[in-house]
Coordinates of C-alpha atoms and ligand atoms in Angstrom, one line a residue:
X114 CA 0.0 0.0 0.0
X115 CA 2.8 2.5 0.6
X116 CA 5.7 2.9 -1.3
X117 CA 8.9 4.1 -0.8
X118 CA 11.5 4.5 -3.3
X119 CA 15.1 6.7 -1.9
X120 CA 18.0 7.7 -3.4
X121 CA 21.5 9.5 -2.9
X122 CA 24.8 9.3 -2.4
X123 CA 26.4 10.2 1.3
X124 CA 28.7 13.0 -0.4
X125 CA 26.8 13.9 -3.7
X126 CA 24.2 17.1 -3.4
X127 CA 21.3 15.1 -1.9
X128 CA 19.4 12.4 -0.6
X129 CA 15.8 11.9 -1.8
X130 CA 12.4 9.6 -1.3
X131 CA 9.4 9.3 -2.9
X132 CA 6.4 8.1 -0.2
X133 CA 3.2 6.7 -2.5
X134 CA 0.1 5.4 -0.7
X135 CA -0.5 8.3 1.8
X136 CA -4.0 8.8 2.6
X137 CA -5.0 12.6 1.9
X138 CA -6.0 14.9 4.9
X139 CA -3.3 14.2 6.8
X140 CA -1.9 16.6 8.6
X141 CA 2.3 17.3 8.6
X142 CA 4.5 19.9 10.4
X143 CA 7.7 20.5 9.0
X144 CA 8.9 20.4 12.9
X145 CA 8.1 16.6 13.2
X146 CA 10.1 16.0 10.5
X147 CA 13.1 18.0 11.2
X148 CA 13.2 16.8 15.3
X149 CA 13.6 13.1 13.9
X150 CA 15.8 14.2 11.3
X151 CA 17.8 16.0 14.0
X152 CA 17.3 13.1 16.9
X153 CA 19.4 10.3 14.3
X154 CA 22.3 13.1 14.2
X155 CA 22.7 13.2 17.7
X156 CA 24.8 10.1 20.0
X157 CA 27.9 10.1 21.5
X158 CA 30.5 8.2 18.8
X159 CA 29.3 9.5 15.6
X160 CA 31.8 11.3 13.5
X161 CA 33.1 14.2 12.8
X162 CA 30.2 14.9 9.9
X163 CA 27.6 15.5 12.2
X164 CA 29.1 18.5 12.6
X165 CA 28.7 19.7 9.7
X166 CA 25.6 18.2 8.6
X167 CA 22.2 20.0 9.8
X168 CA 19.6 18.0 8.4
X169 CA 16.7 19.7 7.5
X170 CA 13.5 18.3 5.1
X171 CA 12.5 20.1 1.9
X172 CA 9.1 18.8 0.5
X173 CA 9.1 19.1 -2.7
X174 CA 5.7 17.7 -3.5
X175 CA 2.8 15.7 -2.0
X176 CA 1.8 18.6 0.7
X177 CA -0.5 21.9 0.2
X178 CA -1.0 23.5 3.2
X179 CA 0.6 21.6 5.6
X180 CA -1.8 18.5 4.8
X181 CA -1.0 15.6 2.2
X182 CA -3.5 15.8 -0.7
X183 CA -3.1 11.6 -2.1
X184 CA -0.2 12.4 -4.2
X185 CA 3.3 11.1 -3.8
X186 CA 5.1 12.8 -1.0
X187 CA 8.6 14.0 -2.1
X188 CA 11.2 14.8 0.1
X189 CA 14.6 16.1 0.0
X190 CA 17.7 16.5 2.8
X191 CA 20.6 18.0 1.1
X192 CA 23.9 16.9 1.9
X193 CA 26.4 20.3 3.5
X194 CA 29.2 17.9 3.1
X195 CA 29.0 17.8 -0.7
X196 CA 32.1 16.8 -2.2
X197 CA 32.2 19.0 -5.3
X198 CA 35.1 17.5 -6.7
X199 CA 34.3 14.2 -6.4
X200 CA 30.8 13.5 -6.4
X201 CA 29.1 16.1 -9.2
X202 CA 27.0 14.0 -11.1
X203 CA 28.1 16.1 -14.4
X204 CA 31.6 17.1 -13.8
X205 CA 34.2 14.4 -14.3
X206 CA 35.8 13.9 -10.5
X207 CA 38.8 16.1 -10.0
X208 CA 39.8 15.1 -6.7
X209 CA 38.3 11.9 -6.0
X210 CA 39.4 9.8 -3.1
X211 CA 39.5 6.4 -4.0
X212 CA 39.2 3.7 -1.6
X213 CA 41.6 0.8 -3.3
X214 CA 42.2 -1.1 0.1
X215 CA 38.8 -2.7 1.1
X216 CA 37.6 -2.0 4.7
X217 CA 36.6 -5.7 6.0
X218 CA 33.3 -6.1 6.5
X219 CA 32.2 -3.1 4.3
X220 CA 30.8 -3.8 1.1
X221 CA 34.0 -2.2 -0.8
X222 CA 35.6 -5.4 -1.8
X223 CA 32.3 -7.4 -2.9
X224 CA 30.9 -4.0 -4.0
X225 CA 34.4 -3.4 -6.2
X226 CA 34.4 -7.2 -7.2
X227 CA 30.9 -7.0 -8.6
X228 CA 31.2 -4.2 -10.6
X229 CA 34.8 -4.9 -12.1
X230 CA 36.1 -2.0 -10.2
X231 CA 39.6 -1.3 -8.7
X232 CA 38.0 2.0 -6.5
X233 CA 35.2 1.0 -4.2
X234 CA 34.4 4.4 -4.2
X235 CA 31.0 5.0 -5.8
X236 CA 29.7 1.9 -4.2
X237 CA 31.1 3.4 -0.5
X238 CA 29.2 6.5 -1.3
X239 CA 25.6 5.0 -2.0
X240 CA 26.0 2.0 0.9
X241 CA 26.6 4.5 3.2
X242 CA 24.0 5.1 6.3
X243 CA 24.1 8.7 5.7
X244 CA 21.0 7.3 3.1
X245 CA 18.8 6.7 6.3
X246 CA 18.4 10.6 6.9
X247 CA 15.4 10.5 4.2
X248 CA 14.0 6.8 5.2
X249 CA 13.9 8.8 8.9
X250 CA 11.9 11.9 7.5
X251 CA 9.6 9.2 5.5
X252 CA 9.4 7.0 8.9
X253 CA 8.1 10.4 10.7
X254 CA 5.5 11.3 8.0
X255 CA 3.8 8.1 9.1
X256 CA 3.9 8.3 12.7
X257 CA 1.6 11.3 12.2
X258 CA -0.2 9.4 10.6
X259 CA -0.1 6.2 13.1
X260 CA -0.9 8.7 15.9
X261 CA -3.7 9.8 14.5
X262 CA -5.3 6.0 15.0
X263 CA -3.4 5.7 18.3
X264 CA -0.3 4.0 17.5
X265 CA 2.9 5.4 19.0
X266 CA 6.6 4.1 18.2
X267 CA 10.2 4.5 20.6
X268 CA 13.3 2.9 19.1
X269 CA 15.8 2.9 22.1
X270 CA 19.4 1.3 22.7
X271 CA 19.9 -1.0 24.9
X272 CA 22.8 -2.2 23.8
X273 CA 26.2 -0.5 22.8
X274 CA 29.2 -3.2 23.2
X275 CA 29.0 -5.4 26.4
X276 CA 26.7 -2.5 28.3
X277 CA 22.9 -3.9 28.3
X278 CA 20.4 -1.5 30.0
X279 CA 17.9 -3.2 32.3
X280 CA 14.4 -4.4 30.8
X281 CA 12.2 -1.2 30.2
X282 CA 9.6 0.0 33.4
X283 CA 7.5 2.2 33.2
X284 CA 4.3 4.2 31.0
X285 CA 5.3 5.0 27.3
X286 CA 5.6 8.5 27.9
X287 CA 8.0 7.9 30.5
X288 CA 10.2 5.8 28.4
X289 CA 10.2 8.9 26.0
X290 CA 11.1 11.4 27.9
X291 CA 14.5 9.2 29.5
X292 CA 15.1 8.0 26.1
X293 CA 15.2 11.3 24.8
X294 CA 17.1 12.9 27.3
X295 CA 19.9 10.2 27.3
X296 CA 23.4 10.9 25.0
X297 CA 23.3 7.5 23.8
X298 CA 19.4 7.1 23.5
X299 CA 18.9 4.5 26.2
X300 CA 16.2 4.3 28.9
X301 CA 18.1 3.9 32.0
X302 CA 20.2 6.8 32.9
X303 CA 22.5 4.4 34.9
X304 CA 23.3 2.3 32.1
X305 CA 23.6 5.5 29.6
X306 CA 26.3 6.9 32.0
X307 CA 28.5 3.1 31.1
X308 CA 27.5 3.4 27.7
X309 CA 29.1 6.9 26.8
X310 CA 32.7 5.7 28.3
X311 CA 33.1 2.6 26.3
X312 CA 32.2 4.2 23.0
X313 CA 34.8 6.9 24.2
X314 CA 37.5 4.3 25.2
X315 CA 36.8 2.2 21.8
X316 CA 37.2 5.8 19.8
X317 CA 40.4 6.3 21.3
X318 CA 41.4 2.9 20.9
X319 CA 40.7 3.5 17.0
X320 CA 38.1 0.1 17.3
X321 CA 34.3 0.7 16.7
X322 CA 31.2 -0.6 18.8
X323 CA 27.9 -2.3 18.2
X324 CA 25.2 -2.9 20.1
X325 CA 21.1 -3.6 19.9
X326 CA 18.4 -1.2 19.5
X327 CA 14.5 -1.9 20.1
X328 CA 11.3 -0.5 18.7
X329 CA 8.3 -0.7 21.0
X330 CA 4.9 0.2 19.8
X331 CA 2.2 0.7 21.7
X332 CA -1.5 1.5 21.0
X333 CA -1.6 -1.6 18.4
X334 CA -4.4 -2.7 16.2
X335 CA -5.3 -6.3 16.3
X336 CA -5.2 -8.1 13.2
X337 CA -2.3 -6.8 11.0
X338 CA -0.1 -8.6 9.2
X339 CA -1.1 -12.1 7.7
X340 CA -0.9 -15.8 8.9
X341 CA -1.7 -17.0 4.8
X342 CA 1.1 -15.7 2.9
X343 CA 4.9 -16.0 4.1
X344 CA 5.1 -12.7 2.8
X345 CA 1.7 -11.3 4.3
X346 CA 3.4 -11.9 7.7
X347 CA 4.1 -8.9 10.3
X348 CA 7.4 -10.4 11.8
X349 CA 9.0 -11.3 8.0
X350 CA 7.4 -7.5 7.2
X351 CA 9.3 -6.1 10.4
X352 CA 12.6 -8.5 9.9
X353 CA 13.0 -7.4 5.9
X354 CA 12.5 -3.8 6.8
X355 CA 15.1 -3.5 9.9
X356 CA 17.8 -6.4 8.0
X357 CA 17.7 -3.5 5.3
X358 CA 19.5 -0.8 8.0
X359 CA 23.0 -1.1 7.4
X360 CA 25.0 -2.7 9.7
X361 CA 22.0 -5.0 10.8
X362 CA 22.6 -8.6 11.9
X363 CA 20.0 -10.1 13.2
X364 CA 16.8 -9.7 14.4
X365 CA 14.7 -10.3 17.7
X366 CA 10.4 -10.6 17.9
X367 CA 9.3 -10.4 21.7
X368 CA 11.7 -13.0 23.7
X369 CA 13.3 -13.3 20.9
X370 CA 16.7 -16.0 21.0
X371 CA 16.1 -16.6 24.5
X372 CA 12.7 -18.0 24.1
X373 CA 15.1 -21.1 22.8
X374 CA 16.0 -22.2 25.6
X375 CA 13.0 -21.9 27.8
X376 CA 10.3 -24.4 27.8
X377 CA 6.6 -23.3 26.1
X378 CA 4.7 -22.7 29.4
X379 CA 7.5 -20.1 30.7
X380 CA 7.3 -18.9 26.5
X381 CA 3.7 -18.2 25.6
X382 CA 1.4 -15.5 26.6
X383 CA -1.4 -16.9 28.9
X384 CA -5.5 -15.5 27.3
X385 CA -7.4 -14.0 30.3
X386 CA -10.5 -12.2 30.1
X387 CA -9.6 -8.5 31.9
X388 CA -13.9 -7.2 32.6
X389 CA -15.0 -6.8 28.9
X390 CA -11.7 -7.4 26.8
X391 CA -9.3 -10.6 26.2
X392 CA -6.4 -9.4 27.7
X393 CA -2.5 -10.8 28.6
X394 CA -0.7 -11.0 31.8
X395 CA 2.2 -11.2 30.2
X396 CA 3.9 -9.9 26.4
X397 CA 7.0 -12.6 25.6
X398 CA 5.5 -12.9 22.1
X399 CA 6.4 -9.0 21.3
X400 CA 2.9 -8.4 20.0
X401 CA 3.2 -11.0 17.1
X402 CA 1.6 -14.5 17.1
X403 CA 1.7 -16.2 13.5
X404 CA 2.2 -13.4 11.8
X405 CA -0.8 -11.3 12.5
X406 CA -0.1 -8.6 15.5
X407 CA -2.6 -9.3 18.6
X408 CA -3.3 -6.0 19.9
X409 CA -0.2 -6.2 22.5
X410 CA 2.7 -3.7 22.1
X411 CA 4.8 -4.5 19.5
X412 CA 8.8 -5.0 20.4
X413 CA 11.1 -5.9 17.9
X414 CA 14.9 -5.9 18.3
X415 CA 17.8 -5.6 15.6
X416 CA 21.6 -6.1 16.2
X417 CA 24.1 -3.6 15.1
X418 CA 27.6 -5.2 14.1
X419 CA 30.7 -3.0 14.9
X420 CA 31.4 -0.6 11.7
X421 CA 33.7 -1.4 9.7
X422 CA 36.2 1.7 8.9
X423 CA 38.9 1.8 12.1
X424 CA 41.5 4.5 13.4
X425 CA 43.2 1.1 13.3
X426 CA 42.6 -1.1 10.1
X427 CA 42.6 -4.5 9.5
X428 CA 44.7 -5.8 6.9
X429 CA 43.2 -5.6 3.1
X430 CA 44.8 -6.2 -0.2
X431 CA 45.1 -3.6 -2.6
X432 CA 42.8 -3.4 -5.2
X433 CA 45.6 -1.9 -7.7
X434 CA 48.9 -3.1 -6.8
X435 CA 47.4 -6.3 -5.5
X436 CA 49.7 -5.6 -2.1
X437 CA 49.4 -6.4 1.2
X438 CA 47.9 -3.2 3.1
X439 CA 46.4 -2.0 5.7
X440 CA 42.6 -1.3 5.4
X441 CA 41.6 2.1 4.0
X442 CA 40.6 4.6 6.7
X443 CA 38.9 8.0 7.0
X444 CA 36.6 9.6 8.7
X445 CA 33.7 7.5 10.6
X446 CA 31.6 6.9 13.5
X447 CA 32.5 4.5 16.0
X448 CA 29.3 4.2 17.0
X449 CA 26.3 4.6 15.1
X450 CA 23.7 2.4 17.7
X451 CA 21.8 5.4 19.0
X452 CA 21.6 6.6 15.3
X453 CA 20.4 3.0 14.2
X454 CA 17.5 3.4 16.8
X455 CA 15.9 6.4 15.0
X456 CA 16.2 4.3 11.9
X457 CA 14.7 1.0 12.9
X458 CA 12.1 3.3 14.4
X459 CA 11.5 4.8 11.2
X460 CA 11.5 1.5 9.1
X461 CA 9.1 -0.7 11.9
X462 CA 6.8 2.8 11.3
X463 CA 6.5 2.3 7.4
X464 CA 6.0 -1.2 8.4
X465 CA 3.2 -0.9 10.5
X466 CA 1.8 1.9 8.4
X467 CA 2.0 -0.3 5.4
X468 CA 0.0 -2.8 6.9
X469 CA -2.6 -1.1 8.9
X470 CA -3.4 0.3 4.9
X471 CA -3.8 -2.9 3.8
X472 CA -6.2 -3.7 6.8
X473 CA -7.9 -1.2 6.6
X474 CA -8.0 0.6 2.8
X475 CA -9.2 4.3 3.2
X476 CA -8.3 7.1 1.0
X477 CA -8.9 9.9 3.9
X478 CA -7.5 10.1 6.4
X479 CA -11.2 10.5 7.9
X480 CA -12.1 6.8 6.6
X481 CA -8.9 5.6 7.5
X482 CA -9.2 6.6 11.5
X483 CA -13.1 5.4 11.2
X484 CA -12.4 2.0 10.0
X485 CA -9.4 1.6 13.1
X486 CA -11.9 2.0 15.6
X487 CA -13.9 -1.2 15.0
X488 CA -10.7 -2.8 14.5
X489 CA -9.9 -2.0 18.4
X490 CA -13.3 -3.1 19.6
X491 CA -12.5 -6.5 18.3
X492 CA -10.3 -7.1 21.8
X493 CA -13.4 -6.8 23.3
X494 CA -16.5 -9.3 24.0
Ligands
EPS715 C1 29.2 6.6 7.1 C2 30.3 7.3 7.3 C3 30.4 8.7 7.9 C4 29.1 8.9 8.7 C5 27.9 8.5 7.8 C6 27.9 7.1 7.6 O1 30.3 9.7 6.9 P1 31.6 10.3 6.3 O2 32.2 9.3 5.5 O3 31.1 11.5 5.5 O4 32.4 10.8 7.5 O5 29.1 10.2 9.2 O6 26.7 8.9 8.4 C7 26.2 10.1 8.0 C8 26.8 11.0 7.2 C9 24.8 10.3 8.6 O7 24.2 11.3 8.3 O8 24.4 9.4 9.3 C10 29.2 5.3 6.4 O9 30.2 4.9 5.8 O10 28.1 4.6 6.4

C-alpha cells in the first residue's frame, strides 16, 4: 500500500524519497520532521560529519498547506558535506578519493568485485548510512499518521558493546522522555552513563562498537499482518525492513533468542478475560503470534555489528597493486547504535503503516481513522 523509493549518495548534493500510498487529509508539520531528522544526528560516537551536517526536510511535492492531498510525497535533505570535486554528477571527478584497500566487512571489496572496479568508491558512497536521513523523514510522516489512529513508536538502545540497560519500566511517555534525554538514546540513565565511556574508550582505541536497538509500539491494532502468505506476515514484514539498515545482523520478535532455551509454558502468553476485553498478563511474544499482531505492544529488536572503517585497520589487499595493506581509513563513527534506533524506528513505522493500509483501505484520512476503531473493539466481547 505504501511505497517508498530513496536515493543519494552520502557526499553527492542530496538524498531523496518518494512516499506513494499516503491517505489525503493528513496533517504534517515540518517540525516533526526535522526533530527526527535531527534526533538520528545526535549520539555520542558519531563522526566528525555531524558537525557539519544539519539535516533539515524540503518537501518538494505531496503537501498543500501543511496537509497531504493523495499524491506522492517528495522529500529532499541535502547533503552540506557535498564533495564538489568528487561527487558532481556532471563534472568528471577532479579530486576523487579512492578507496583501493577494502575495509573488512564493508561492502567495498564485494561491491568493487561486482562491478569490475579497482575503486570502491562509488559503491562506498551509495552503501553509506548517511542514506537513512530520508528513510527517517519518511518513517516520521507516518507516525503522524499512526498517531492519529493511536499507535505510538520509541526505538531505544539497549545495547552499545558489552553495556545492556535493564528491561524497560514504566508508562510509554516515560520511556520517552528518558530516552530522549539520554546521550546514547537509552532508557536507564545508569546504564547510559557506562554506555558513553566505552564508546569513548573504543574511539580512542581506533576500534568501533555495536550494540542492539528496540522499537516498542504501543497502542496496536489487532489483526495486521497475515498468517496466509509467508510474505503477508508482520514479523518477515518487520525483519526485511530493519535487515535492510546497514550494519543490521539479526533480528529479535518479543523473547526473541532466549525463548530457545525456555520451555513453552515459561514462553507463551497466557488468554485471560480483563472485565470486557481478552487481555494478557504477560507480552513474551512481542505483539506478534503467526504473523498477525494481537493487539499487545509490539517489540522488535535488531543487532548492530561493529562498523567497519577503524582508526586502526585491518589488513586488506590492494585493489591496484594487489599488495598487502592495511585497510583504508577516513573519517567514521564509531558508533552509530543510538543513530540506528531512530532508523529501525522509522523502518518498523512504514511497516506498521503499510500494513494497517492494507487492513484497513481508506483514501482519507477521515475513513482511515473510522475504519481503526472497529478494528480495536475487536479485543473486546
Ligand atoms: C558513514 C560514514 C560517515 C558517517 C555517515 C555514515 O560519513 P563520512 O564518510 O562522510 O564521514 O558520518 O553517516 C552520516 C553521514 C549520517 O548522516 O548518518 C558510512 O560509511 O556509512
Amino acid at each position: 500500500m505504501l511505497k517508498l523509493t530513496t536515493a543519494g549518495e552520502s557526499h553527492g548534493p542530496a538524498l531523496v524519497a518518494i512516499l506513494e500510498g499516503l491517505p489525503q487529509g493528513l496533517e504534517v508539520a515540518r517540525e516533526a520532521i526535522d526533530r527526527a531528522l535531527e534526533r538520528r544526528q545526535r549520539g555520542v560516537g558519531r563522526s566528525g560529519r555531524m558537525k557539519i551536517e544539519e539535516d533539515r526536510v524540503e518537501v518538494l511535492a505531496g503537501l498543500r498547506g501543511g496537509r497531504t492531498i493523495g499524491s506522492p510525497l517528495a522529500l529532499l535533505v541535502r547533503n552540506r558535506d557535498f564533495w564538489r570535486d568528487s561527487m558532481d554528477p556532471f563534472a568528471p571527478p577532479t579530486e576523487a578519493v579512492a578507496i583501493t584497500r577494502p575495509r573488512p566487512g564493508h561492502v567495498d571489496f564485494a561491491g568493487a568485485i561486482k562491478f569490475g572496479l579497482r575503486d570502491a568508491r562509488e559503491i562506498a558512497e551509495r552503501a553509506s548510512a548517511r542514506g537513512t536521513a530520508v528513510q527517517v523523514a519518511a518513517g516520521a510522516v507516518v507516525q503522524l499518521m499512526l498517531a492519529r489512529c493511536g499507535i505510538e513508536l520509541l526505538g531505544h538502545v539497549v545495547q552499545i558493546g558489552n553495556v545492556r540497560a535493564p528491561p524497560l519500566h514504566g508508562d510509554g511517555a516515560e520511556i520517552r522522555a528518558r530516552v530522549l534525554a539520554s546521550e546514547v538514546g537509552c532508557a536507564d540513565r545508569a546504564t547510559s552513563a557506562e554506555m558513553v565511556p566505552a564508546i569513548e574508550t573504543a574511539q580512542a582505541q581506533g576500534d568501533s562498537l555495536g550494540g542492539v536497538v528496540e522499537v516498542v509500539a504501543w497502542g496496536m491494532v489487532p489483526g495486521l499482518g497475515s498468517h496466509a502468505t509467508p510474505t503477508g506476515r508482520l514479523d518477515a514484514r518487520l525483519a526485511e525492513a530493519l535487515m535492510a539498515i546497514p550494519a543490521v545482523k539479526g533480528i529479535e520478535v518479543g523473547l526473541g533468542f532466549a525463548a530457545t532455551a525456555a520451555r513453552g509454558s515459561e514462553v507463551h502468553d497466557a488468554l485471560v478475560r480483563q472485565g470486557d476485553r481478552f487481555a494478557r498478563p504477560t507480552n513474551r511474544a512481542g505483539g506478534i503470534e503467526g504473523g498477525l499482531s494481537n493487539g499487545e505492544p509490539l517489540v522488535v529488536r535488531a543487532a548492530m555489528k561493529p562498523l567497519p572503517t577503524l582508526g586502526r585497520p585491518l589488513p586488506s589487499v590492494d585493489l591496484v597493486s594487489g599488495e598487502a595493506v592495511l585497510a583504508h581509513k577516513e573519517r567514521t563513527d564509531c558508533c552509530a547504535v543510538p543513530a540506528a534506533a531512530v532508523v529501525a524506528e522509522a523502518a518498523v513505522a512504514l511497516v506498521l503503516a503499510d500494513a494497517l493500509l492494507e487492513r484497513t483501505g481508506g483514501a482519507t484520512m477521515a475513513e482511515l481513522e473510522a475504519r481503526v476503531l472497529p478494528l480495536r473493539e475487536s479485543l473486546a466481547f
